[in-house]
Amino acid sequence: MLEVLHLLSFGLALGSGFLMVLGLIRPVLVLWFLDRFNRLKVIQVYGLATLVFLGLSFVIQVIESYPLW
């Protein structure tokens, strides 16, 4: 079960990282839901999401490798 959560969080981190790179090229493609879009907003939104998902993935991996008995 933890392996699935680890893979899901890592996949979401990769996806948000890809969207951040795409948004640094053309911000309108990824920030279409905001009234203003610039590269700083892309870094704030998708950079934070990438860091959160990578952190979650790391925590799950540590918990997964810790023996319960």
PDB file of N, CA, C and O in Angstrom:
ATOM      1  N   MET A   1       0.815  -1.190   0.000  1.00  0.00           N
ATOM      2  CA  MET A   1       0.000   0.000   0.000  1.00  0.00           C
ATOM      3  C   MET A   1       0.863   1.260   0.000  1.00  0.00           C
ATOM      4  O   MET A   1       0.576   2.209  -0.705  1.00  0.00           O
ATOM      5  N   LEU A   2       1.928   1.248   0.817  1.00  0.00           N
ATOM      6  CA  LEU A   2       2.809   2.409   0.849  1.00  0.00           C
ATOM      7  C   LEU A   2       3.564   2.589  -0.458  1.00  0.00           C
ATOM      8  O   LEU A   2       3.872   3.712  -0.855  1.00  0.00           O
ATOM      9  N   GLU A   3       3.841   1.468  -1.124  1.00  0.00           N
ATOM     10  CA  GLU A   3       4.530   1.561  -2.405  1.00  0.00           C
ATOM     11  C   GLU A   3       3.679   2.272  -3.449  1.00  0.00           C
ATOM     12  O   GLU A   3       4.184   3.065  -4.240  1.00  0.00           O
ATOM     13  N   VAL A   4       2.387   2.017  -3.415  1.00  0.00           N
ATOM     14  CA  VAL A   4       1.468   2.692  -4.337  1.00  0.00           C
ATOM     15  C   VAL A   4       1.427   4.188  -4.051  1.00  0.00           C
ATOM     16  O   VAL A   4       1.472   5.015  -4.970  1.00  0.00           O
ATOM     17  N   LEU A   5       1.366   4.562  -2.769  1.00  0.00           N
ATOM     18  CA  LEU A   5       1.370   5.977  -2.407  1.00  0.00           C
ATOM     19  C   LEU A   5       2.684   6.642  -2.791  1.00  0.00           C
ATOM     20  O   LEU A   5       2.697   7.801  -3.232  1.00  0.00           O
ATOM     21  N   HIS A   6       3.779   5.907  -2.631  1.00  0.00           N
ATOM     22  CA  HIS A   6       5.082   6.440  -3.022  1.00  0.00           C
ATOM     23  C   HIS A   6       5.127   6.691  -4.529  1.00  0.00           C
ATOM     24  O   HIS A   6       5.568   7.758  -4.981  1.00  0.00           O
ATOM     25  N   LEU A   7       4.690   5.723  -5.315  1.00  0.00           N
ATOM     26  CA  LEU A   7       4.700   5.888  -6.767  1.00  0.00           C
ATOM     27  C   LEU A   7       3.746   6.994  -7.216  1.00  0.00           C
ATOM     28  O   LEU A   7       4.057   7.751  -8.131  1.00  0.00           O
ATOM     29  N   LEU A   8       2.593   7.098  -6.561  1.00  0.00           N
ATOM     30  CA  LEU A   8       1.639   8.148  -6.905  1.00  0.00           C
ATOM     31  C   LEU A   8       2.204   9.532  -6.605  1.00  0.00           C
ATOM     32  O   LEU A   8       2.131  10.437  -7.441  1.00  0.00           O
ATOM     33  N   SER A   9       2.799   9.708  -5.440  1.00  0.00           N
ATOM     34  CA  SER A   9       3.356  11.014  -5.093  1.00  0.00           C
ATOM     35  C   SER A   9       4.560  11.348  -5.976  1.00  0.00           C
ATOM     36  O   SER A   9       4.740  12.499  -6.374  1.00  0.00           O
ATOM     37  N   PHE A  10       5.375  10.356  -6.307  1.00  0.00           N
ATOM     38  CA  PHE A  10       6.507  10.612  -7.190  1.00  0.00           C
ATOM     39  C   PHE A  10       6.040  10.953  -8.601  1.00  0.00           C
ATOM     40  O   PHE A  10       6.593  11.834  -9.253  1.00  0.00           O
ATOM     41  N   GLY A  11       4.998  10.275  -9.061  1.00  0.00           N
ATOM     42  CA  GLY A  11       4.440  10.595 -10.381  1.00  0.00           C
ATOM     43  C   GLY A  11       3.846  11.993 -10.430  1.00  0.00           C
ATOM     44  O   GLY A  11       4.004  12.719 -11.415  1.00  0.00           O
ATOM     45  N   LEU A  12       3.159  12.380  -9.363  1.00  0.00           N
ATOM     46  CA  LEU A  12       2.625  13.740  -9.303  1.00  0.00           C
ATOM     47  C   LEU A  12       3.741  14.779  -9.242  1.00  0.00           C
ATOM     48  O   LEU A  12       3.615  15.871  -9.810  1.00  0.00           O
ATOM     49  N   ALA A  13       4.838  14.454  -8.569  1.00  0.00           N
ATOM     50  CA  ALA A  13       5.990  15.361  -8.534  1.00  0.00           C
ATOM     51  C   ALA A  13       6.596  15.515  -9.923  1.00  0.00           C
ATOM     52  O   ALA A  13       6.945  16.629 -10.337  1.00  0.00           O
ATOM     53  N   LEU A  14       6.721  14.411 -10.647  1.00  0.00           N
ATOM     54  CA  LEU A  14       7.245  14.495 -12.010  1.00  0.00           C
ATOM     55  C   LEU A  14       6.314  15.292 -12.918  1.00  0.00           C
ATOM     56  O   LEU A  14       6.765  16.096 -13.736  1.00  0.00           O
ATOM     57  N   GLY A  15       5.011  15.074 -12.764  1.00  0.00           N
ATOM     58  CA  GLY A  15       4.041  15.808 -13.574  1.00  0.00           C
ATOM     59  C   GLY A  15       4.063  17.297 -13.288  1.00  0.00           C
ATOM     60  O   GLY A  15       4.049  18.119 -14.220  1.00  0.00           O
ATOM     61  N   SER A  16       4.108  17.676 -12.025  1.00  0.00           N
ATOM     62  CA  SER A  16       4.141  19.103 -11.706  1.00  0.00           C
ATOM     63  C   SER A  16       5.484  19.722 -12.093  1.00  0.00           C
ATOM     64  O   SER A  16       5.540  20.885 -12.482  1.00  0.00           O
ATOM     65  N   GLY A  17       6.554  18.953 -12.020  1.00  0.00           N
ATOM     66  CA  GLY A  17       7.848  19.447 -12.502  1.00  0.00           C
ATOM     67  C   GLY A  17       7.838  19.683 -14.001  1.00  0.00           C
ATOM     68  O   GLY A  17       8.369  20.687 -14.487  1.00  0.00           O
ATOM     69  N   PHE A  18       7.200  18.772 -14.734  1.00  0.00           N
ATOM     70  CA  PHE A  18       7.080  18.954 -16.180  1.00  0.00           C
ATOM     71  C   PHE A  18       6.236  20.178 -16.503  1.00  0.00           C
ATOM     72  O   PHE A  18       6.583  20.965 -17.400  1.00  0.00           O
ATOM     73  N   LEU A  19       5.125  20.355 -15.776  1.00  0.00           N
ATOM     74  CA  LEU A  19       4.287  21.529 -16.006  1.00  0.00           C
ATOM     75  C   LEU A  19       5.007  22.820 -15.634  1.00  0.00           C
ATOM     76  O   LEU A  19       4.781  23.856 -16.259  1.00  0.00           O
ATOM     77  N   MET A  20       5.892  22.771 -14.642  1.00  0.00           N
ATOM     78  CA  MET A  20       6.662  23.960 -14.288  1.00  0.00           C
ATOM     79  C   MET A  20       7.615  24.331 -15.418  1.00  0.00           C
ATOM     80  O   MET A  20       7.716  25.500 -15.786  1.00  0.00           O
ATOM     81  N   VAL A  21       8.289  23.344 -15.993  1.00  0.00           N
ATOM     82  CA  VAL A  21       9.192  23.626 -17.113  1.00  0.00           C
ATOM     83  C   VAL A  21       8.406  24.155 -18.307  1.00  0.00           C
ATOM     84  O   VAL A  21       8.815  25.128 -18.965  1.00  0.00           O
ATOM     85  N   LEU A  22       7.261  23.557 -18.575  1.00  0.00           N
ATOM     86  CA  LEU A  22       6.416  24.031 -19.662  1.00  0.00           C
ATOM     87  C   LEU A  22       5.933  25.450 -19.401  1.00  0.00           C
ATOM     88  O   LEU A  22       5.884  26.285 -20.313  1.00  0.00           O
ATOM     89  N   GLY A  23       5.592  25.748 -18.157  1.00  0.00           N
ATOM     90  CA  GLY A  23       5.134  27.076 -17.803  1.00  0.00           C
ATOM     91  C   GLY A  23       6.227  28.122 -17.844  1.00  0.00           C
ATOM     92  O   GLY A  23       5.948  29.305 -18.048  1.00  0.00           O
ATOM     93  N   LEU A  24       7.474  27.725 -17.641  1.00  0.00           N
ATOM     94  CA  LEU A  24       8.560  28.680 -17.778  1.00  0.00           C
ATOM     95  C   LEU A  24       8.772  29.074 -19.229  1.00  0.00           C
ATOM     96  O   LEU A  24       9.284  30.156 -19.514  1.00  0.00           O
ATOM     97  N   ILE A  25       8.363  28.215 -20.143  1.00  0.00           N
ATOM     98  CA  ILE A  25       8.455  28.536 -21.565  1.00  0.00           C
ATOM     99  C   ILE A  25       7.254  29.380 -21.990  1.00  0.00           C
ATOM    100  O   ILE A  25       7.411  30.446 -22.594  1.00  0.00           O
ATOM    101  N   ARG A  26       6.033  28.900 -21.679  1.00  0.00           N
ATOM    102  CA  ARG A  26       4.795  29.629 -22.011  1.00  0.00           C
ATOM    103  C   ARG A  26       3.858  29.594 -20.815  1.00  0.00           C
ATOM    104  O   ARG A  26       3.108  28.624 -20.645  1.00  0.00           O
ATOM    105  N   PRO A  27       3.862  30.617 -19.980  1.00  0.00           N
ATOM    106  CA  PRO A  27       3.057  30.596 -18.749  1.00  0.00           C
ATOM    107  C   PRO A  27       1.559  30.464 -18.982  1.00  0.00           C
ATOM    108  O   PRO A  27       0.841  29.919 -18.145  1.00  0.00           O
ATOM    109  N   VAL A  28       1.065  30.929 -20.090  1.00  0.00           N
ATOM    110  CA  VAL A  28      -0.377  30.877 -20.343  1.00  0.00           C
ATOM    111  C   VAL A  28      -0.886  29.450 -20.480  1.00  0.00           C
ATOM    112  O   VAL A  28      -2.056  29.172 -20.203  1.00  0.00           O
ATOM    113  N   LEU A  29      -0.026  28.507 -20.827  1.00  0.00           N
ATOM    114  CA  LEU A  29      -0.454  27.121 -21.009  1.00  0.00           C
ATOM    115  C   LEU A  29      -0.806  26.443 -19.694  1.00  0.00           C
ATOM    116  O   LEU A  29      -1.661  25.560 -19.662  1.00  0.00           O
ATOM    117  N   VAL A  30      -0.150  26.838 -18.603  1.00  0.00           N
ATOM    118  CA  VAL A  30      -0.382  26.157 -17.334  1.00  0.00           C
ATOM    119  C   VAL A  30      -1.119  27.012 -16.308  1.00  0.00           C
ATOM    120  O   VAL A  30      -1.618  26.500 -15.320  1.00  0.00           O
ATOM    121  N   LEU A  31      -1.174  28.315 -16.504  1.00  0.00           N
ATOM    122  CA  LEU A  31      -1.878  29.199 -15.574  1.00  0.00           C
ATOM    123  C   LEU A  31      -3.113  29.812 -16.224  1.00  0.00           C
ATOM    124  O   LEU A  31      -3.442  30.968 -15.973  1.00  0.00           O
ATOM    125  N   TRP A  32      -3.803  29.045 -17.032  1.00  0.00           N
ATOM    126  CA  TRP A  32      -4.979  29.555 -17.728  1.00  0.00           C
ATOM    127  C   TRP A  32      -6.114  29.884 -16.769  1.00  0.00           C
ATOM    128  O   TRP A  32      -7.000  30.657 -17.088  1.00  0.00           O
ATOM    129  N   PHE A  33      -6.096  29.338 -15.569  1.00  0.00           N
ATOM    130  CA  PHE A  33      -7.167  29.532 -14.606  1.00  0.00           C
ATOM    131  C   PHE A  33      -6.993  30.809 -13.778  1.00  0.00           C
ATOM    132  O   PHE A  33      -7.872  31.153 -13.007  1.00  0.00           O
ATOM    133  N   LEU A  34      -5.868  31.509 -13.908  1.00  0.00           N
ATOM    134  CA  LEU A  34      -5.640  32.753 -13.187  1.00  0.00           C
ATOM    135  C   LEU A  34      -5.863  33.949 -14.107  1.00  0.00           C
ATOM    136  O   LEU A  34      -5.818  33.830 -15.333  1.00  0.00           O
ATOM    137  N   ASP A  35      -6.112  35.112 -13.513  1.00  0.00           N
ATOM    138  CA  ASP A  35      -6.307  36.299 -14.333  1.00  0.00           C
ATOM    139  C   ASP A  35      -4.983  36.877 -14.825  1.00  0.00           C
ATOM    140  O   ASP A  35      -4.938  37.514 -15.865  1.00  0.00           O
ATOM    141  N   ARG A  36      -3.906  36.660 -14.074  1.00  0.00           N
ATOM    142  CA  ARG A  36      -2.578  37.101 -14.494  1.00  0.00           C
ATOM    143  C   ARG A  36      -1.651  35.895 -14.483  1.00  0.00           C
ATOM    144  O   ARG A  36      -1.720  35.071 -13.587  1.00  0.00           O
ATOM    145  N   PHE A  37      -0.808  35.809 -15.468  1.00  0.00           N
ATOM    146  CA  PHE A  37       0.136  34.692 -15.509  1.00  0.00           C
ATOM    147  C   PHE A  37       1.503  35.210 -15.918  1.00  0.00           C
ATOM    148  O   PHE A  37       1.650  35.919 -16.902  1.00  0.00           O
ATOM    149  N   ASN A  38       2.482  34.869 -15.106  1.00  0.00           N
ATOM    150  CA  ASN A  38       3.871  35.171 -15.408  1.00  0.00           C
ATOM    151  C   ASN A  38       4.739  34.043 -14.861  1.00  0.00           C
ATOM    152  O   ASN A  38       4.252  33.118 -14.212  1.00  0.00           O
ATOM    153  N   ARG A  39       6.014  34.122 -15.122  1.00  0.00           N
ATOM    154  CA  ARG A  39       6.903  33.026 -14.743  1.00  0.00           C
ATOM    155  C   ARG A  39       7.077  32.897 -13.233  1.00  0.00           C
ATOM    156  O   ARG A  39       7.279  31.798 -12.727  1.00  0.00           O
ATOM    157  N   LEU A  40       6.982  34.003 -12.510  1.00  0.00           N
ATOM    158  CA  LEU A  40       7.081  33.934 -11.058  1.00  0.00           C
ATOM    159  C   LEU A  40       5.903  33.158 -10.467  1.00  0.00           C
ATOM    160  O   LEU A  40       6.081  32.344  -9.563  1.00  0.00           O
ATOM    161  N   LYS A  41       4.711  33.364 -10.998  1.00  0.00           N
ATOM    162  CA  LYS A  41       3.540  32.608 -10.545  1.00  0.00           C
ATOM    163  C   LYS A  41       3.696  31.126 -10.866  1.00  0.00           C
ATOM    164  O   LYS A  41       3.279  30.274 -10.098  1.00  0.00           O
ATOM    165  N   VAL A  42       4.276  30.808 -12.013  1.00  0.00           N
ATOM    166  CA  VAL A  42       4.508  29.408 -12.379  1.00  0.00           C
ATOM    167  C   VAL A  42       5.422  28.750 -11.366  1.00  0.00           C
ATOM    168  O   VAL A  42       5.151  27.646 -10.887  1.00  0.00           O
ATOM    169  N   ILE A  43       6.496  29.443 -10.986  1.00  0.00           N
ATOM    170  CA  ILE A  43       7.422  28.885 -10.006  1.00  0.00           C
ATOM    171  C   ILE A  43       6.745  28.748  -8.649  1.00  0.00           C
ATOM    172  O   ILE A  43       6.935  27.750  -7.950  1.00  0.00           O
ATOM    173  N   GLN A  44       5.922  29.728  -8.269  1.00  0.00           N
ATOM    174  CA  GLN A  44       5.238  29.660  -6.984  1.00  0.00           C
ATOM    175  C   GLN A  44       4.251  28.504  -6.929  1.00  0.00           C
ATOM    176  O   GLN A  44       4.217  27.751  -5.953  1.00  0.00           O
ATOM    177  N   VAL A  45       3.446  28.336  -7.950  1.00  0.00           N
ATOM    178  CA  VAL A  45       2.400  27.310  -7.936  1.00  0.00           C
ATOM    179  C   VAL A  45       2.989  25.922  -8.155  1.00  0.00           C
ATOM    180  O   VAL A  45       2.824  25.015  -7.327  1.00  0.00           O
ATOM    181  N   TYR A  46       3.685  25.734  -9.264  1.00  0.00           N
ATOM    182  CA  TYR A  46       4.159  24.402  -9.619  1.00  0.00           C
ATOM    183  C   TYR A  46       5.455  24.025  -8.919  1.00  0.00           C
ATOM    184  O   TYR A  46       5.717  22.841  -8.700  1.00  0.00           O
ATOM    185  N   GLY A  47       6.268  25.001  -8.552  1.00  0.00           N
ATOM    186  CA  GLY A  47       7.462  24.704  -7.773  1.00  0.00           C
ATOM    187  C   GLY A  47       7.100  24.219  -6.385  1.00  0.00           C
ATOM    188  O   GLY A  47       7.681  23.248  -5.882  1.00  0.00           O
ATOM    189  N   LEU A  48       6.126  24.873  -5.761  1.00  0.00           N
ATOM    190  CA  LEU A  48       5.669  24.432  -4.447  1.00  0.00           C
ATOM    191  C   LEU A  48       5.046  23.040  -4.520  1.00  0.00           C
ATOM    192  O   LEU A  48       5.313  22.185  -3.670  1.00  0.00           O
ATOM    193  N   ALA A  49       4.234  22.798  -5.544  1.00  0.00           N
ATOM    194  CA  ALA A  49       3.622  21.477  -5.699  1.00  0.00           C
ATOM    195  C   ALA A  49       4.683  20.404  -5.902  1.00  0.00           C
ATOM    196  O   ALA A  49       4.594  19.308  -5.320  1.00  0.00           O
ATOM    197  N   THR A  50       5.702  20.701  -6.697  1.00  0.00           N
ATOM    198  CA  THR A  50       6.784  19.739  -6.918  1.00  0.00           C
ATOM    199  C   THR A  50       7.516  19.431  -5.621  1.00  0.00           C
ATOM    200  O   THR A  50       7.776  18.258  -5.302  1.00  0.00           O
ATOM    201  N   LEU A  51       7.834  20.463  -4.855  1.00  0.00           N
ATOM    202  CA  LEU A  51       8.538  20.240  -3.590  1.00  0.00           C
ATOM    203  C   LEU A  51       7.693  19.467  -2.584  1.00  0.00           C
ATOM    204  O   LEU A  51       8.200  18.588  -1.884  1.00  0.00           O
ATOM    205  N   VAL A  52       6.407  19.773  -2.527  1.00  0.00           N
ATOM    206  CA  VAL A  52       5.529  19.067  -1.589  1.00  0.00           C
ATOM    207  C   VAL A  52       5.432  17.592  -1.958  1.00  0.00           C
ATOM    208  O   VAL A  52       5.552  16.714  -1.098  1.00  0.00           O
ATOM    209  N   PHE A  53       5.226  17.294  -3.228  1.00  0.00           N
ATOM    210  CA  PHE A  53       5.097  15.900  -3.641  1.00  0.00           C
ATOM    211  C   PHE A  53       6.414  15.140  -3.514  1.00  0.00           C
ATOM    212  O   PHE A  53       6.415  13.959  -3.167  1.00  0.00           O
ATOM    213  N   LEU A  54       7.542  15.795  -3.789  1.00  0.00           N
ATOM    214  CA  LEU A  54       8.831  15.124  -3.588  1.00  0.00           C
ATOM    215  C   LEU A  54       9.080  14.864  -2.109  1.00  0.00           C
ATOM    216  O   LEU A  54       9.604  13.803  -1.733  1.00  0.00           O
ATOM    217  N   GLY A  55       8.723  15.815  -1.256  1.00  0.00           N
ATOM    218  CA  GLY A  55       8.865  15.609   0.181  1.00  0.00           C
ATOM    219  C   GLY A  55       7.989  14.481   0.675  1.00  0.00           C
ATOM    220  O   GLY A  55       8.417  13.648   1.484  1.00  0.00           O
ATOM    221  N   LEU A  56       6.759  14.441   0.210  1.00  0.00           N
ATOM    222  CA  LEU A  56       5.843  13.364   0.582  1.00  0.00           C
ATOM    223  C   LEU A  56       6.365  12.012   0.108  1.00  0.00           C
ATOM    224  O   LEU A  56       6.307  11.018   0.838  1.00  0.00           O
ATOM    225  N   SER A  57       6.898  11.982  -1.095  1.00  0.00           N
ATOM    226  CA  SER A  57       7.469  10.748  -1.619  1.00  0.00           C
ATOM    227  C   SER A  57       8.655  10.286  -0.773  1.00  0.00           C
ATOM    228  O   SER A  57       8.788   9.094  -0.481  1.00  0.00           O
ATOM    229  N   PHE A  58       9.498  11.222  -0.365  1.00  0.00           N
ATOM    230  CA  PHE A  58      10.643  10.874   0.475  1.00  0.00           C
ATOM    231  C   PHE A  58      10.201  10.345   1.840  1.00  0.00           C
ATOM    232  O   PHE A  58      10.736   9.351   2.337  1.00  0.00           O
ATOM    233  N   VAL A  59       9.226  10.999   2.451  1.00  0.00           N
ATOM    234  CA  VAL A  59       8.737  10.560   3.761  1.00  0.00           C
ATOM    235  C   VAL A  59       8.132   9.166   3.662  1.00  0.00           C
ATOM    236  O   VAL A  59       8.379   8.303   4.518  1.00  0.00           O
ATOM    237  N   ILE A  60       7.358   8.911   2.630  1.00  0.00           N
ATOM    238  CA  ILE A  60       6.756   7.586   2.451  1.00  0.00           C
ATOM    239  C   ILE A  60       7.839   6.534   2.229  1.00  0.00           C
ATOM    240  O   ILE A  60       7.754   5.420   2.752  1.00  0.00           O
ATOM    241  N   GLN A  61       8.871   6.885   1.481  1.00  0.00           N
ATOM    242  CA  GLN A  61       9.961   5.935   1.245  1.00  0.00           C
ATOM    243  C   GLN A  61      10.698   5.620   2.536  1.00  0.00           C
ATOM    244  O   GLN A  61      11.079   4.474   2.778  1.00  0.00           O
ATOM    245  N   VAL A  62      10.906   6.606   3.389  1.00  0.00           N
ATOM    246  CA  VAL A  62      11.574   6.366   4.670  1.00  0.00           C
ATOM    247  C   VAL A  62      10.713   5.490   5.558  1.00  0.00           C
ATOM    248  O   VAL A  62      11.198   4.552   6.206  1.00  0.00           O
ATOM    249  N   ILE A  63       9.413   5.781   5.623  1.00  0.00           N
ATOM    250  CA  ILE A  63       8.504   4.974   6.429  1.00  0.00           C
ATOM    251  C   ILE A  63       8.447   3.545   5.908  1.00  0.00           C
ATOM    252  O   ILE A  63       8.394   2.589   6.675  1.00  0.00           O
ATOM    253  N   GLU A  64       8.473   3.408   4.594  1.00  0.00           N
ATOM    254  CA  GLU A  64       8.412   2.090   3.974  1.00  0.00           C
ATOM    255  C   GLU A  64       9.636   1.250   4.298  1.00  0.00           C
ATOM    256  O   GLU A  64       9.533   0.031   4.486  1.00  0.00           O
ATOM    257  N   SER A  65      10.801   1.866   4.413  1.00  0.00           N
ATOM    258  CA  SER A  65      12.024   1.111   4.665  1.00  0.00           C
ATOM    259  C   SER A  65      12.269   0.874   6.155  1.00  0.00           C
ATOM    260  O   SER A  65      13.146   0.094   6.510  1.00  0.00           O
ATOM    261  N   TYR A  66      11.528   1.517   7.021  1.00  0.00           N
ATOM    262  CA  TYR A  66      11.699   1.360   8.467  1.00  0.00           C
ATOM    263  C   TYR A  66      11.012   0.063   8.908  1.00  0.00           C
ATOM    264  O   TYR A  66       9.832  -0.121   8.679  1.00  0.00           O
ATOM    265  N   PRO A  67      11.759  -0.843   9.533  1.00  0.00           N
ATOM    266  CA  PRO A  67      11.131  -2.125   9.957  1.00  0.00           C
ATOM    267  C   PRO A  67      10.184  -1.913  11.125  1.00  0.00           C
ATOM    268  O   PRO A  67      10.467  -1.176  12.054  1.00  0.00           O
ATOM    269  N   LEU A  68       9.044  -2.561  11.047  1.00  0.00           N
ATOM    270  CA  LEU A  68       8.046  -2.411  12.092  1.00  0.00           C
ATOM    271  C   LEU A  68       8.328  -3.308  13.288  1.00  0.00           C
ATOM    272  O   LEU A  68       7.893  -3.031  14.395  1.00  0.00           O
ATOM    273  N   TRP A  69       9.030  -4.399  13.120  1.00  0.00           N
ATOM    274  CA  TRP A  69       9.273  -5.327  14.212  1.00  0.00           C
ATOM    275  C   TRP A  69      10.667  -5.234  14.699  1.00  0.00           C
ATOM    276  O   TRP A  69      11.647  -5.274  14.322  1.00  0.00           O
TER     277      TRP A  69
END
